[in-house]
Amino acid sequence: MTYPVNSALRKARSIQLAAVGATLVAVAAVAPPASAATGGARLPTPVTVAVGDRYPVDEAELAQLMAPGSEANGTMVRVAGPGTRWVKAVGAVSQNPAASFRIGSMTKMFTSTVVLQLVAEGRLDLDTPIAEVLPELVPAAWHPITVGQLLSHTSGLGKPCGELKDGMGLTPERVVAAWTKEGCPAPEYPVTRQQYNGGNYFLLGLAIEKVTGRSYADEVQRRIARPLGLHHTYVPRSGDSSMPVPSLAAPTPQEPWAWAEGGMISTGPDMERFMKALLGGRLLPPAQQALLTEMPKLAQTAKLPFSAAGLMTARLSDGTRVWGKTGSMAQYTSGAFATADGRRVVTYSYLPTPELTSDQAVARAVAIIEAAL
């Protein structure tokens, strides 16, 4: 079943979103280059590393999924777990294991983490209406939307009523205005469903800046990237459309307006380390850690359920439940998922072909996670 999410934002990125059950996959409608960031040079033999067999990776299945063809021109997959380390890159992607890529909506996990840290510090409260934090931005006529509702996509926020796309010089405030300016419909109240909406995380990013007095980018570095040694993970500054070298695919300019909703850049090793730390309890106190896997009541009837902290979830064939997020930006479609204890992690990114359908993309994501974990 195709399920469009926050279409105005995603159309601005030439992306289509689809969801089946608890899995969301973003598909880039941009044909990737014939070669990755290698200057057109011939790609070396795919790299594979595997150690141990406690949680064996289904290498045959992953090899079939990763082979360049009608669905993707290049794929990178990393798997880590007790006794297991597996890394492979195939096709028109860099063979450098530290190659950077735009992580898209996986950025929301960083935003959520910072917000929950501020909650633990008593500087934000999940029950605080966002209008009290951002009175200059949120219409007084709106029924109160809380910080917790923004995190869990239960705010009732609808589609933006203004155009959002590259080339408009967008700032976070201008993006939020697409929901809050005069004439825009008010959020649903009472809220009857959980609905994924990027606008929630623009508001959270602005709340972070308001209560800390520092930029969102600085808070991500100070609270997450530097403590974990994520040396290649960052929020691009306004106007910085460049990509670090090496990049997973040939770099294309991309305005960083997606910001706290989907604007970050990272690498496979960094995302793996982040997921281990997040699910492993290194970034949050126990009360906030529990929210990562707590499902709000409205998630019970959601086509695409999210936890109280905004994480996606899926159940593997052996009953194991995994948590994480997918994302898409520029030519990349990516995801990072881990078990609830953070001990088993898969990170992937691929360059989808224009022919890839939404249903195929959903099946591809599910198959990669299943084969890896």
XYZ file of C-alpha atoms in Angstrom:
373
model
C 0.000 0.000 0.000
C 1.377 3.402 -0.874
C 1.119 5.916 1.922
C 2.196 9.505 1.153
C 3.751 11.327 4.051
C 4.272 15.075 4.366
C 4.115 15.341 0.588
C 4.979 18.985 0.164
C 8.300 18.548 1.934
C 9.145 15.329 0.145
C 8.159 16.578 -3.308
C 10.579 19.424 -2.788
C 13.309 16.798 -2.531
C 12.004 14.770 -5.488
C 11.186 11.936 -3.095
C 8.228 9.614 -2.717
C 7.549 7.986 0.644
C 5.829 4.668 1.110
C 4.997 2.603 4.169
C 3.886 -0.938 4.815
C 3.303 -2.060 8.378
C 6.070 -0.539 10.461
C 8.524 0.205 7.684
C 9.002 3.505 5.865
C 11.203 3.789 2.808
C 12.063 6.971 0.963
C 12.738 6.626 -2.762
C 14.758 9.231 -4.607
C 13.373 10.017 -8.052
C 16.779 11.070 -9.310
C 18.920 8.835 -11.489
C 22.281 8.319 -9.718
C 25.544 8.882 -11.558
C 27.291 6.128 -13.427
C 30.064 6.084 -10.853
C 30.441 7.202 -7.264
C 32.841 9.766 -5.908
C 35.785 8.206 -7.680
C 36.288 10.683 -10.487
C 34.914 8.148 -12.953
C 37.601 5.613 -12.021
C 36.866 1.905 -12.134
C 35.529 0.675 -8.814
C 37.612 -1.882 -6.916
C 36.370 -5.308 -5.924
C 33.560 -5.152 -3.320
C 34.810 -5.168 0.261
C 33.482 -7.771 2.694
C 34.515 -8.360 6.303
C 32.884 -10.974 8.524
C 33.915 -12.273 11.960
C 32.241 -14.894 14.109
C 28.912 -16.639 13.735
C 26.805 -15.869 16.799
C 24.409 -13.855 14.670
C 25.338 -14.956 11.163
C 24.593 -12.535 8.375
C 22.659 -14.014 5.450
C 25.393 -13.153 2.967
C 23.736 -14.898 0.037
C 20.521 -12.925 0.483
C 22.368 -9.633 0.913
C 24.509 -10.323 -2.157
C 21.361 -10.784 -4.207
C 19.760 -7.644 -2.775
C 22.868 -5.521 -3.267
C 23.676 -6.573 -6.828
C 23.250 -3.582 -9.183
C 20.094 -3.938 -11.241
C 16.636 -2.551 -11.759
C 16.229 -1.395 -8.139
C 19.573 0.174 -7.246
C 22.825 1.131 -8.929
C 24.889 0.820 -5.783
C 24.431 -0.289 -2.180
C 26.386 -0.114 1.064
C 25.486 -2.284 4.054
C 27.166 -2.503 7.469
C 26.232 -5.044 10.135
C 27.593 -5.216 13.677
C 26.743 -7.503 16.564
C 28.286 -9.811 19.152
C 30.905 -11.766 17.229
C 29.852 -10.236 13.926
C 31.293 -7.504 11.742
C 30.159 -7.394 8.106
C 30.746 -4.562 5.648
C 30.115 -4.531 1.929
C 29.748 -1.961 -0.840
C 28.677 -2.935 -4.346
C 28.129 -1.016 -7.561
C 28.302 2.731 -8.126
C 29.188 3.654 -4.547
C 32.511 4.409 -2.920
C 34.446 1.494 -1.481
C 35.735 3.742 1.302
C 34.033 2.546 4.524
C 34.040 6.107 5.861
C 32.341 7.674 2.821
C 29.786 10.347 3.724
C 26.145 10.508 2.666
C 23.104 12.652 3.407
C 21.030 10.803 5.997
C 17.720 12.606 5.408
C 15.052 11.860 8.012
C 17.431 9.770 10.097
C 18.331 13.248 11.393
C 15.158 13.090 13.485
C 16.805 10.567 15.814
C 19.453 13.165 16.698
C 16.798 15.828 17.235
C 14.778 13.510 19.448
C 17.868 12.608 21.491
C 18.730 16.251 22.187
C 15.117 17.018 23.167
C 15.007 14.063 25.566
C 18.304 15.129 27.121
C 16.802 18.576 27.734
C 13.758 16.905 29.273
C 16.051 14.954 31.612
C 17.749 18.223 32.579
C 14.404 19.856 33.378
C 14.792 22.453 30.641
C 11.901 21.054 28.617
C 8.894 18.991 29.616
C 7.019 16.551 27.413
C 3.724 18.071 28.588
C 4.742 21.675 27.892
C 2.791 23.256 25.020
C 5.188 24.253 22.248
C 3.435 27.658 22.164
C 4.906 28.381 25.602
C 8.396 27.706 24.263
C 7.915 29.467 20.918
C 5.147 32.030 21.535
C 6.376 34.198 18.683
C 5.927 31.390 16.130
C 2.962 29.266 17.200
C -0.524 30.795 16.735
C -2.326 31.495 19.978
C -5.529 30.141 18.413
C -4.077 26.649 18.136
C -5.137 24.141 20.752
C -2.012 23.369 22.803
C 0.401 20.971 21.116
C 2.930 19.523 23.540
C 6.599 18.736 23.091
C 5.769 15.054 23.559
C 3.163 15.150 20.801
C 5.696 16.629 18.394
C 8.204 13.889 19.220
C 5.680 11.089 18.680
C 3.957 12.543 15.585
C 0.681 12.875 17.487
C 0.452 16.676 17.182
C -2.388 16.751 14.665
C -0.273 18.906 12.380
C -1.449 18.636 8.771
C 0.093 19.401 5.410
C 1.921 22.711 4.973
C -0.093 25.335 3.150
C 2.912 26.987 1.544
C 5.425 25.851 -1.050
C 8.714 24.449 0.256
C 11.527 23.735 -2.176
C 15.152 24.370 -2.978
C 16.074 27.827 -4.211
C 13.689 29.665 -1.870
C 16.295 30.616 0.719
C 14.376 28.692 3.345
C 15.137 29.094 7.037
C 13.580 27.013 9.836
C 11.289 29.934 10.672
C 10.133 30.240 7.060
C 9.484 26.508 6.894
C 7.400 26.601 10.083
C 5.430 29.519 8.650
C 4.088 27.121 6.013
C 1.992 25.660 8.852
C 1.438 28.685 11.063
C 0.795 31.683 8.823
C -2.647 33.234 8.616
C -5.007 31.205 6.469
C -3.356 27.844 7.154
C -5.636 25.207 8.690
C -5.220 24.604 12.403
C -3.925 21.208 13.556
C -6.469 18.474 14.134
C -8.115 18.561 17.556
C -8.841 16.341 19.250
C -6.040 14.328 17.670
C -7.382 11.004 16.419
C -4.341 9.477 14.709
C -0.582 9.305 14.631
C 0.618 11.009 11.448
C 4.262 11.334 10.422
C 5.022 14.998 9.764
C 8.374 16.715 9.275
C 6.958 19.984 10.582
C 6.995 18.504 14.086
C 10.781 18.329 14.040
C 11.323 21.832 12.677
C 9.426 23.052 15.741
C 11.534 20.833 18.003
C 14.745 22.135 16.453
C 13.654 25.700 17.154
C 12.705 24.719 20.712
C 16.207 23.329 21.231
C 17.708 26.631 20.135
C 15.309 28.652 22.289
C 15.981 26.861 25.578
C 19.739 26.390 25.109
C 20.638 29.709 23.509
C 22.819 27.802 21.056
C 22.291 26.619 17.501
C 20.795 23.224 16.771
C 24.015 22.285 14.944
C 26.110 23.177 17.990
C 23.885 21.182 20.338
C 24.154 18.062 18.156
C 27.939 18.399 18.184
C 28.195 19.176 21.892
C 25.806 16.528 23.138
C 26.166 13.656 20.664
C 28.823 13.889 17.963
C 31.817 14.924 20.055
C 31.135 12.679 23.074
C 30.701 9.648 20.790
C 33.591 10.514 18.473
C 31.342 10.929 15.438
C 33.958 12.872 13.508
C 32.071 12.859 10.192
C 28.559 13.621 11.468
C 27.248 17.160 11.405
C 24.452 19.572 10.561
C 25.497 21.678 7.537
C 25.453 25.400 8.167
C 23.035 27.593 6.264
C 24.205 27.981 2.673
C 26.599 25.020 2.787
C 25.485 22.769 -0.078
C 28.769 20.857 -0.314
C 29.571 17.227 0.498
C 32.680 15.974 2.277
C 35.177 13.845 0.358
C 34.968 10.918 0.062
C 31.224 10.748 -0.447
C 29.281 7.562 -1.006
C 28.078 8.773 -4.405
C 29.283 11.518 -6.714
C 28.401 14.680 -4.770
C 25.549 16.884 -5.910
C 24.821 20.299 -4.382
C 21.975 20.224 -1.887
C 20.658 23.138 0.126
C 20.609 22.184 3.823
C 17.185 23.651 4.624
C 15.828 20.317 5.891
C 17.881 20.996 9.051
C 16.571 19.282 12.224
C 14.027 17.339 10.169
C 16.354 15.824 7.585
C 19.473 17.843 6.814
C 22.382 16.011 8.437
C 25.410 14.319 6.867
C 27.074 11.227 8.346
C 28.865 7.988 7.501
C 28.170 4.297 7.965
C 30.623 3.882 10.876
C 29.287 6.986 12.624
C 25.644 5.928 12.279
C 26.499 2.479 13.588
C 28.212 3.973 16.633
C 25.309 6.335 17.222
C 22.725 3.556 17.102
C 24.734 1.411 19.523
C 25.000 4.324 21.936
C 21.367 5.402 21.604
C 19.732 1.999 22.038
C 22.490 0.896 24.412
C 21.611 3.577 26.953
C 24.697 5.786 26.675
C 22.896 8.988 25.679
C 19.770 9.072 27.847
C 18.822 8.426 31.490
C 16.506 5.436 32.099
C 13.242 7.410 32.150
C 13.925 8.970 28.750
C 15.516 5.772 27.408
C 12.236 3.966 27.962
C 10.492 6.371 25.582
C 12.571 5.091 22.655
C 10.542 1.877 22.624
C 7.315 2.997 24.270
C 4.408 3.118 21.836
C 1.793 5.848 22.274
C -1.860 4.828 22.278
C -2.514 6.346 18.850
C 0.225 4.168 17.370
C -2.016 1.124 17.826
C -4.120 2.133 14.825
C -1.421 3.887 12.790
C -0.466 2.665 9.335
C 3.043 3.752 10.201
C 3.623 3.452 13.965
C 6.257 5.497 15.770
C 7.443 5.291 19.358
C 7.018 8.083 21.893
C 10.505 9.242 20.865
C 9.763 9.082 17.138
C 11.534 5.838 16.276
C 10.174 3.386 13.722
C 9.871 -0.269 14.604
C 9.690 -3.596 12.783
C 9.493 -7.215 13.904
C 11.825 -9.759 12.294
C 10.734 -13.252 11.328
C 12.285 -14.706 14.504
C 10.239 -12.332 16.657
C 13.066 -9.863 17.348
C 11.891 -6.262 17.331
C 14.207 -3.623 15.911
C 14.113 0.153 16.169
C 15.485 2.969 14.027
C 14.703 5.302 11.166
C 14.888 5.546 7.412
C 15.720 8.663 5.454
C 16.236 10.046 1.989
C 18.001 13.097 0.694
C 19.509 13.910 -2.710
C 20.392 10.583 -4.379
C 20.541 8.551 -1.150
C 17.980 6.202 0.383
C 19.203 5.000 3.756
C 18.317 3.455 7.091
C 19.736 2.452 10.470
C 18.096 -0.099 12.760
C 19.140 -1.842 15.957
C 17.832 -4.276 18.511
C 16.366 -2.763 21.672
C 19.651 -3.203 23.544
C 21.730 -1.718 20.716
C 23.902 -4.825 20.406
C 22.948 -5.639 16.813
C 22.926 -2.830 14.257
C 22.458 -2.540 10.512
C 23.166 0.621 8.535
C 22.537 0.842 4.812
C 22.433 3.356 2.013
C 21.736 2.816 -1.655
C 21.220 4.710 -4.890
C 17.747 3.797 -6.163
C 16.991 3.683 -9.865
C 14.143 5.765 -11.305
C 12.300 2.513 -12.052
C 12.117 1.428 -8.410
C 8.508 1.393 -7.219
C 7.341 2.151 -3.701
C 6.344 -1.445 -3.065
C 9.737 -2.665 -4.280
C 11.488 -0.159 -2.033
C 9.525 -1.311 1.010
C 10.326 -4.941 0.260
C 13.989 -4.054 -0.248
C 14.284 -2.335 3.139
C 12.563 -5.173 4.969
C 14.751 -7.748 3.237
C 17.992 -5.911 4.034
C 17.119 -5.599 7.731
C 15.972 -9.229 7.911
C 19.091 -10.592 6.188
C 21.398 -8.437 8.292
C 19.929 -8.938 11.763
